[in-house]
Short mmCIF file of C-alpha atoms and ligand atoms in Angstrom, two decimals:
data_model
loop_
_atom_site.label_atom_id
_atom_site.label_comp_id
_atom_site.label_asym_id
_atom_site.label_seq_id
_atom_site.Cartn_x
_atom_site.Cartn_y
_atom_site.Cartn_z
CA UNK A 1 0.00 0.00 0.00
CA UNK A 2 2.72 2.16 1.47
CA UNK A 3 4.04 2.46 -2.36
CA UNK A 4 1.42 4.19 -3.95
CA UNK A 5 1.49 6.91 -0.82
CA UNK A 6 5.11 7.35 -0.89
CA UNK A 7 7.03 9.70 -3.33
CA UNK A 8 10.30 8.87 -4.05
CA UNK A 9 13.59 11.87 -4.82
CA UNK A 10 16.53 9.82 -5.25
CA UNK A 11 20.03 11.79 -4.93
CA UNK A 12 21.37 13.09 -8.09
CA UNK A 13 24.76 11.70 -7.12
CA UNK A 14 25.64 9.58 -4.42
CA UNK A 15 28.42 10.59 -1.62
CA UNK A 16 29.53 7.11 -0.72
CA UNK A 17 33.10 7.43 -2.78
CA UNK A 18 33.49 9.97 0.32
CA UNK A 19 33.51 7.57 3.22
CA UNK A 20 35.92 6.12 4.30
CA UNK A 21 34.38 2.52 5.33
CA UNK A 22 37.75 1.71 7.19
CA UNK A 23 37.49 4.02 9.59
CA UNK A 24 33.59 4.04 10.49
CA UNK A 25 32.55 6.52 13.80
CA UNK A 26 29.66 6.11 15.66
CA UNK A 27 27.09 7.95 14.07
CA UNK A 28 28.51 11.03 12.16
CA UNK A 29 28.36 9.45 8.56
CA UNK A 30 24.75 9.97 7.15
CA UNK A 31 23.21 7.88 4.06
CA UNK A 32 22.44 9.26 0.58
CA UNK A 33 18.59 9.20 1.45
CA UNK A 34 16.10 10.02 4.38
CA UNK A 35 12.35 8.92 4.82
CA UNK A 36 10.26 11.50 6.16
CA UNK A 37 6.28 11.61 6.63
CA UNK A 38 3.83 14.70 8.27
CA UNK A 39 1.39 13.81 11.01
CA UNK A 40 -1.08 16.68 10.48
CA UNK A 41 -5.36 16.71 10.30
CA UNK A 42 -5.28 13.66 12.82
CA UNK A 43 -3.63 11.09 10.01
CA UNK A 44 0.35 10.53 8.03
CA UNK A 45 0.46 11.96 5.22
CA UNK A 46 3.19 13.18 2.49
CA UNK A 47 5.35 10.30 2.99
CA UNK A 48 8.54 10.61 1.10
CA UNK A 49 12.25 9.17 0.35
CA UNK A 50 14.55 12.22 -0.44
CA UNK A 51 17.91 13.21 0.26
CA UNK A 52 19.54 13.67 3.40
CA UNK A 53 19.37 17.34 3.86
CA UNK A 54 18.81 19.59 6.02
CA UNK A 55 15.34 20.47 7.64
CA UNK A 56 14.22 24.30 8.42
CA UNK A 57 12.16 25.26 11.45
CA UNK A 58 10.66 28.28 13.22
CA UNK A 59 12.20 29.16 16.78
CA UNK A 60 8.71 28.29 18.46
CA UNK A 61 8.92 24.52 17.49
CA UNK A 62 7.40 22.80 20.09
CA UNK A 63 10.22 20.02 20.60
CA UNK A 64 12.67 22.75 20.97
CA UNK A 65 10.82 23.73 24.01
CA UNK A 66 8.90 20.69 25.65
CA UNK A 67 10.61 17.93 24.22
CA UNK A 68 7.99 16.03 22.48
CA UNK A 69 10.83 13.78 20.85
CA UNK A 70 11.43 9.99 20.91
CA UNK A 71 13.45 8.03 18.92
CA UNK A 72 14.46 4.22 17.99
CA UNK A 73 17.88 2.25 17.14
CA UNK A 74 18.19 -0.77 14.86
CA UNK A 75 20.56 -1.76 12.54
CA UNK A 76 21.48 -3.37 8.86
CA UNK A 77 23.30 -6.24 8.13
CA UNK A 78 24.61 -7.08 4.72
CA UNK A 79 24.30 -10.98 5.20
CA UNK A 80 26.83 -13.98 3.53
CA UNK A 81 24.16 -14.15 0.12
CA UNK A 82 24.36 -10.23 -0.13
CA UNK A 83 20.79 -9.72 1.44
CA UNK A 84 19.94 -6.53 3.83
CA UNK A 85 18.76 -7.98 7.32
CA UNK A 86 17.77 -6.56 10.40
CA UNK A 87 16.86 -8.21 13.66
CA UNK A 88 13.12 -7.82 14.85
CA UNK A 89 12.18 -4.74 13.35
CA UNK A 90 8.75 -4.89 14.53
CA UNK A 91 9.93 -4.88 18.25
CA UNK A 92 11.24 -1.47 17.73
CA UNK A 93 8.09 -0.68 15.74
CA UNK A 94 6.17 -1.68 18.49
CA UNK A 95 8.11 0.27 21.37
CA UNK A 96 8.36 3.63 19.02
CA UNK A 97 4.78 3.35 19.75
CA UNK A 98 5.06 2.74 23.25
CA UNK A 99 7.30 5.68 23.68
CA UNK A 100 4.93 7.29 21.57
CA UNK A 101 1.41 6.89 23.77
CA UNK A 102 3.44 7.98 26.80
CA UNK A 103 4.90 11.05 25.20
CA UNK A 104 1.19 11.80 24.18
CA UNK A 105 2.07 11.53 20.37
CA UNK A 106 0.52 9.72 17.57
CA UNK A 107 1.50 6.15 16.81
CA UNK A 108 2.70 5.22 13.34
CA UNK A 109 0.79 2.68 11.31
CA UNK A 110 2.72 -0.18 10.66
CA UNK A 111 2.92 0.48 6.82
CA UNK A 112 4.41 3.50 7.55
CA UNK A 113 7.11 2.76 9.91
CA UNK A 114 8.06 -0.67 7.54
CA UNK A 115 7.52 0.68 4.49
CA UNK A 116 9.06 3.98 5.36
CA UNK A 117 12.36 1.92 6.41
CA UNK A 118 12.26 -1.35 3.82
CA UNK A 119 12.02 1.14 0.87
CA UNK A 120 14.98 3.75 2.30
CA UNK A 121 16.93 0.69 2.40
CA UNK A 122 16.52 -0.83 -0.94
CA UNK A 123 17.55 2.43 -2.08
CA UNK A 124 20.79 2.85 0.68
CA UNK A 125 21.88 -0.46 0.12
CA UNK A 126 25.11 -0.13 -0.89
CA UNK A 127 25.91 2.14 2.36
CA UNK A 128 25.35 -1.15 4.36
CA UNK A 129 28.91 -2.16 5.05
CA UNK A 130 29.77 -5.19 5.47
CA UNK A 131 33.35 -5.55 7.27
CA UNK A 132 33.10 -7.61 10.45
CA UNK A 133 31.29 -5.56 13.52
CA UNK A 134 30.16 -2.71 10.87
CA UNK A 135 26.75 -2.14 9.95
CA UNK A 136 24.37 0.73 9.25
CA UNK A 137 22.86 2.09 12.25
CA UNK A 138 18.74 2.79 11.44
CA UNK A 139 18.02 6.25 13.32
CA UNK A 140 14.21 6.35 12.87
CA UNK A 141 12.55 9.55 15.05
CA UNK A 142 9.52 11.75 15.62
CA UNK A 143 9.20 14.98 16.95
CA UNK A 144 6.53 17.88 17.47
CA UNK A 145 6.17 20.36 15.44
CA UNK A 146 3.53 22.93 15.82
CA UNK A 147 4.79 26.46 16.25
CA UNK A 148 3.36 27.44 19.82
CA UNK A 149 4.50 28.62 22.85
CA UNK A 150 2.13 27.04 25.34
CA UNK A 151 2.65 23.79 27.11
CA UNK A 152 0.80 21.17 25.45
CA UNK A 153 0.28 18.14 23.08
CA UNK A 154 1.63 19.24 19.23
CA UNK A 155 -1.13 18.95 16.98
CA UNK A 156 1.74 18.22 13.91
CA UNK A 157 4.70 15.85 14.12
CA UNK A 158 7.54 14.66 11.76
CA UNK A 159 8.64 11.25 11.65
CA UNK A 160 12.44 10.50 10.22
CA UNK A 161 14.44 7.83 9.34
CA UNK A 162 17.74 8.60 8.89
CA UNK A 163 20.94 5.70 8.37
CA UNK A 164 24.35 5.80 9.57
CA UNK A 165 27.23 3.39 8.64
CA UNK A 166 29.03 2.37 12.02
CA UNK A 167 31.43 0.49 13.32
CA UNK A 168 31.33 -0.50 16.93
CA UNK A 169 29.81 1.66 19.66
CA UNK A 170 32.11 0.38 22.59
CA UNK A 171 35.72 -0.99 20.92
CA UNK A 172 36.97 -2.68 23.87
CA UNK A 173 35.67 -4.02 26.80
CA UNK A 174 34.12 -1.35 29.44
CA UNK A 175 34.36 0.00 33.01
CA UNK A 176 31.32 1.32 34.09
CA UNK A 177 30.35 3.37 37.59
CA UNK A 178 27.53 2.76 40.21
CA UNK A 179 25.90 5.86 39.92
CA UNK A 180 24.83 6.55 43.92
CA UNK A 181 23.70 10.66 43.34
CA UNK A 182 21.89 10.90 40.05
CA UNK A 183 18.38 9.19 38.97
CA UNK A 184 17.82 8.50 35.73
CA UNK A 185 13.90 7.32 36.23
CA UNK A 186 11.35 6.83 38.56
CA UNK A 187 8.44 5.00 38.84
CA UNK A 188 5.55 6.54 37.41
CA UNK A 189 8.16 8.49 34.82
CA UNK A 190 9.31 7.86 31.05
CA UNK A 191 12.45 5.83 32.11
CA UNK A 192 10.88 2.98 30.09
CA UNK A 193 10.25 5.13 27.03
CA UNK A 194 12.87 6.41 24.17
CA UNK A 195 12.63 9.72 24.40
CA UNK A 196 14.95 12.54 23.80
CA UNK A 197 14.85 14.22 27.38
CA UNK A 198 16.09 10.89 29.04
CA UNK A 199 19.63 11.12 27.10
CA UNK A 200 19.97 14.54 27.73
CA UNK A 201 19.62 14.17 31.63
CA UNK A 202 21.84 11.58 31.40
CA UNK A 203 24.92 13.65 29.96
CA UNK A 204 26.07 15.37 33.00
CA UNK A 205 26.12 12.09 35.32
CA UNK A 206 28.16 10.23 32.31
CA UNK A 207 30.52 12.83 31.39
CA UNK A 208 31.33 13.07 35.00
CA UNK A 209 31.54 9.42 35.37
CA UNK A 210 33.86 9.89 32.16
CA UNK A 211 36.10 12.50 33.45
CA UNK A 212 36.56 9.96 36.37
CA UNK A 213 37.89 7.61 34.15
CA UNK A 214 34.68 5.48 33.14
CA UNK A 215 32.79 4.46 29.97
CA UNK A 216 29.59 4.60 31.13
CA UNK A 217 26.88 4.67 34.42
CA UNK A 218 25.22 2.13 36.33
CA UNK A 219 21.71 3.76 37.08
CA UNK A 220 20.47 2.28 40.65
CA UNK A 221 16.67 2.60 41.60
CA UNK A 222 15.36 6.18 42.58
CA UNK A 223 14.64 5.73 45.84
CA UNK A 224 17.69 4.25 47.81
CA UNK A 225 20.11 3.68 44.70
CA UNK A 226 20.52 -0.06 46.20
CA UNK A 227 19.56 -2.04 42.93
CA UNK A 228 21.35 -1.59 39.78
CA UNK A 229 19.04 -0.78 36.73
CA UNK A 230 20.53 -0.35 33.12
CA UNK A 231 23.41 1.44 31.73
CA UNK A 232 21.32 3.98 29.55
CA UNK A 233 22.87 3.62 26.15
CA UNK A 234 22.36 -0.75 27.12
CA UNK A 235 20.69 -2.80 29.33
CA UNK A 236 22.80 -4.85 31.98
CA UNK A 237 23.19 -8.74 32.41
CA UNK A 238 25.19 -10.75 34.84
CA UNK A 239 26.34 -14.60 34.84
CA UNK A 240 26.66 -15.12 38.66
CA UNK A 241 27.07 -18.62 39.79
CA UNK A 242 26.72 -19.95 36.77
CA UNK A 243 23.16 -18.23 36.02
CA UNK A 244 22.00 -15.72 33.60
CA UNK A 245 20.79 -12.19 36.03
CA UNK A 246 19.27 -9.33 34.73
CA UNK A 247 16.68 -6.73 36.28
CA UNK A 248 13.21 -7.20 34.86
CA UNK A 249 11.52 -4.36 33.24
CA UNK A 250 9.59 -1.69 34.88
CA UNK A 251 8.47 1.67 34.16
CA UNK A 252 12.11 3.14 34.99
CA UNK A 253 14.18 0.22 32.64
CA UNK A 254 14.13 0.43 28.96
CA UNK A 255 12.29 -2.95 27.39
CA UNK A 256 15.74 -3.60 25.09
CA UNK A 257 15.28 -5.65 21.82
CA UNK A 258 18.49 -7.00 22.27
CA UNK A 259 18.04 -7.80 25.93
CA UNK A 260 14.94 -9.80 24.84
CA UNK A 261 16.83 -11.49 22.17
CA UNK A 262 19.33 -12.18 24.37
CA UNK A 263 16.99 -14.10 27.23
CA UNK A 264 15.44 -16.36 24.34
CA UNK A 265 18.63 -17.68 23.07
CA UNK A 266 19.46 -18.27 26.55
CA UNK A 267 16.10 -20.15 27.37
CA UNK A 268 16.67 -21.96 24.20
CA UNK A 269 20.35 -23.10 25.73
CA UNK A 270 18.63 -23.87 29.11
CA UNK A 271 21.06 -21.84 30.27
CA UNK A 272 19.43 -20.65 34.38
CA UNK A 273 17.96 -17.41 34.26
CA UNK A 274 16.72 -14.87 36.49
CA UNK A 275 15.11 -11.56 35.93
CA UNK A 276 14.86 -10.42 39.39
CA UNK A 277 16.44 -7.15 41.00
CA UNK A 278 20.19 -7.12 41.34
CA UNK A 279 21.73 -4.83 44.51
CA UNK A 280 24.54 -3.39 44.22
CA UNK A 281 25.92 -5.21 47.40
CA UNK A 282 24.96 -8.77 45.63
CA UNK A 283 26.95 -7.39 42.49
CA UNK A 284 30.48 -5.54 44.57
CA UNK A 285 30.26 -9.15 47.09
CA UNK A 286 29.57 -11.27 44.32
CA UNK A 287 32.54 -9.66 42.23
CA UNK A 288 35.35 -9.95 45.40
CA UNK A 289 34.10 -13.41 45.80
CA UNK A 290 34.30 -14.63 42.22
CA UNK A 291 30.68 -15.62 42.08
CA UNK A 292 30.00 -12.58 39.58
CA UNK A 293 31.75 -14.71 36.41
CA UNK A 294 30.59 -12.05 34.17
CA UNK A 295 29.42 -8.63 33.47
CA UNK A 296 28.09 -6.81 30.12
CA UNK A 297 25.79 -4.53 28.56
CA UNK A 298 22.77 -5.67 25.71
CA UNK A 299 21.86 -2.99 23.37
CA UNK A 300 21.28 -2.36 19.84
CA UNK A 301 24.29 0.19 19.09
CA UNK A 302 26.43 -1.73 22.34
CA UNK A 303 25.10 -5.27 21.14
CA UNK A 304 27.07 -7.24 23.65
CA UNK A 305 29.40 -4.87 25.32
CA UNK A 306 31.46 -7.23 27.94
CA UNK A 307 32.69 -4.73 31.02
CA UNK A 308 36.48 -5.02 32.66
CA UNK A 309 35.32 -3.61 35.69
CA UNK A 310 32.51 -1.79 38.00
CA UNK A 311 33.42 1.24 40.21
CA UNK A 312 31.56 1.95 43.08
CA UNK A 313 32.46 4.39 45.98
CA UNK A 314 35.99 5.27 44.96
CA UNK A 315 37.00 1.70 44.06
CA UNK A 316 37.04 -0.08 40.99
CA UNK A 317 35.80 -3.88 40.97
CA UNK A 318 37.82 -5.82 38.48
CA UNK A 319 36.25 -8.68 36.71
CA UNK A 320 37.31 -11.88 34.88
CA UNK A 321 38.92 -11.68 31.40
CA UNK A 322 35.62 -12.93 28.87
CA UNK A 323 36.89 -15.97 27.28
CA UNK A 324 35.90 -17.30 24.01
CA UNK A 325 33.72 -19.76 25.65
CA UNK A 326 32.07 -16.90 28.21
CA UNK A 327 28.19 -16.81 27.31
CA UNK A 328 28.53 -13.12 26.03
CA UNK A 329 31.13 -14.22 23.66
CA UNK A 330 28.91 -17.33 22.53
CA UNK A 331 25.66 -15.25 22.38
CA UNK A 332 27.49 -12.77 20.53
CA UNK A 333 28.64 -15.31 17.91
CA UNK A 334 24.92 -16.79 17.91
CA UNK A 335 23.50 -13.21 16.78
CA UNK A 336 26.37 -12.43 14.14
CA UNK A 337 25.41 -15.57 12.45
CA UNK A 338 21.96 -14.78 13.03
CA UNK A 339 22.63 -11.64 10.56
CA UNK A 340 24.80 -12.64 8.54
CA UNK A 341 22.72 -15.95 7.29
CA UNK A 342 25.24 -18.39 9.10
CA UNK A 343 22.25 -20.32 10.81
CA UNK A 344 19.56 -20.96 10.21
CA UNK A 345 16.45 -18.27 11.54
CA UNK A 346 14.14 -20.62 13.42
CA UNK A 347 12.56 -18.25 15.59
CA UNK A 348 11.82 -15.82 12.55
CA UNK A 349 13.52 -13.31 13.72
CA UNK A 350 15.72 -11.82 10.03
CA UNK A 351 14.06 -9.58 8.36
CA UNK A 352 15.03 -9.55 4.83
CA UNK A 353 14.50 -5.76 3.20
C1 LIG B 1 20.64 2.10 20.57
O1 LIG B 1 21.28 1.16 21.03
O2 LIG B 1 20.14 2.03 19.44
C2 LIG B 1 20.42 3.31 21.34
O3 LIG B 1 19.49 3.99 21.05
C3 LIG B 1 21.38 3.65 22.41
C4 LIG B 1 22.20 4.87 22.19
C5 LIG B 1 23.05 4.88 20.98
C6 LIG B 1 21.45 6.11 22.40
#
């Protein structure tokens, strides 16, 4: 349906002889093409492929001042026959919308969000690289757009889809601090949502957890920072006596694809798993005594981001060495061959564009 709706501008000439797919950053290389569509008159309309350019607005836009944004991460593989893949797409689908009903914004039809994002990547395919741990990173967003002043709903959004080609997010192993001062959520909140405002209160905390020396924060609960919740750009996972730990999802703990991902290959391993709470005495006690075999960080951009160590209080927890046997190593293996068509996709999980 989506292709009679959608108009489509390709570039007169592409810029991929520019980048330098050696030497792929995080998110500052943009695609040839972008998929925008209007939310205006209570439906989406003017859906369009064009190029990546860009976008004027008046100083009273609404997301400027209320922050009526949310966002979503996926990303491209270029798989061992050639074909474009991406994991679940319809899980970020679905929690765009989530984020969306809780940042009182409309939800995108499904033919709009798929078709906006298979058809931008039939036309960007050759910007999916395909070098070991490369991929393109799939930025779609929406944000409000009515020119007003007064503190309420938009009545007008944009929805984007921009792509990035990327290499990893985190290059080495991590060391990440408890955060005991600063609350990223709370119950009742948007903590479980993807939207923009939860990044931004999130730089401060990490750049001073940076300056210090670490990657990244450990958010603890709101109320007495004594369980450890997720690491903001990834969600956090533990083997501790042999068993798979992670903290279940609430209202203050994003609901990651790759976390999920992650749990069902480990049910289907009947490897022991918990989602319970984790405190941050279990974790520290648990690390000194060697029962903590391994910490690491699920995410989309991360994907399985193993940790070196865990500060906490002025002194840094150092954990085992991941092996190649370690169940992050082995569960990152399982989703690289996932993508890349190594074996076979029994759950139905590849989406082919
Ligand atoms: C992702 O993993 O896709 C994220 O959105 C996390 C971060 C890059 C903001």
């Amino acid at each position: 349906m989506i292709d009679t709706l959608l108009e489509i501008n390709p570039v007169a000439q592409s810029r991929i002889s520019t980048v330098d797919f050696d030497n792929l950053q995080f998110g500052r290389t943009f695609a040839d093409h972008m998929f925008m569509a209007d939310y205006a008159d209570g439906q989406w309309q003017n859906l369009q492929i064009l190029p990546y350019q860009t976008l004027q607005f008046s100083p009273a836009l609404m997301t400027l001042h209320y922050g009526q944004a949310i966002f979503e991460g996926m990303k491209a593989y270029k798989n061992e026959a050639g074909d474009i893949t991406i994991l679940r797409p319809l899980k970020n689908w679905a929690r765009m919308n989530k984020s969306a009903a809780r940042m009182c914004m409309p939800e995108l039809p499904e033919e709009v969000f798929m078709g906006g994002l298979t058809e931008l990547l039939r036309l960007d395919a050759a910007w999916v690289p395909s070098a070991p741990g490369c991929s393109l990173y799939i930025r779609p967003f929406m944000f409000a757009t009515d020119e007003y002043v007064g503190v309420a709903p938009s009545k007008t959004y944009k929805f984007l889809i921009i792509n990035s080609p990327v290499g990893t997010y985190y290059s080495k192993p991590v060391k990440l601090r408890i955060e005991t001062h600063y609350v990223r959520a709370a119950k009742g909140g948007v903590g479980f949502a993807k939207n923009a405002g939860n990044y931004g209160g999130s730089l401060l905390p990490a750049k001073l957890a940076q300056d210090a020396g670490y990657d990244q924060i450990i958010w603890t609960d709101h109320k007495e920072h004594r369980y450890v919740e997720e690491a903001g750009t990834m969600n956090l996972m533990f083997v501790i006596d042999g068993k798979l730990v992670t903290a279940p999802i609430s209202d203050t703990i994003l609901d990651g694809v790759t976390r999920d991902t992650i749990l069902t290959i480990a049910r289907d391993w009947r490897m022991p798993l918990e989602e319970r709470p984790v405190s941050v005495d279990e974790l520290i006690e648990g690390i000194s005594s060697g029962r903590v075999q391994e910490a690491f960080g699920a995410g989309t951009a991360a994907v399985v981001s193993p940790m070196y160590a865990i500060g906490h209080e002025g002194t840094d927890y150092a954990l085992p060495e991941i092996t190649a046997d370690s169940f992050a190593r082995r569960v990152y293996r399982e989703l690289d061959d996932l993508k890349l068509g190594r074996k076979t996709d029994t759950r139905n999980w590849v989406y082919k564009v």
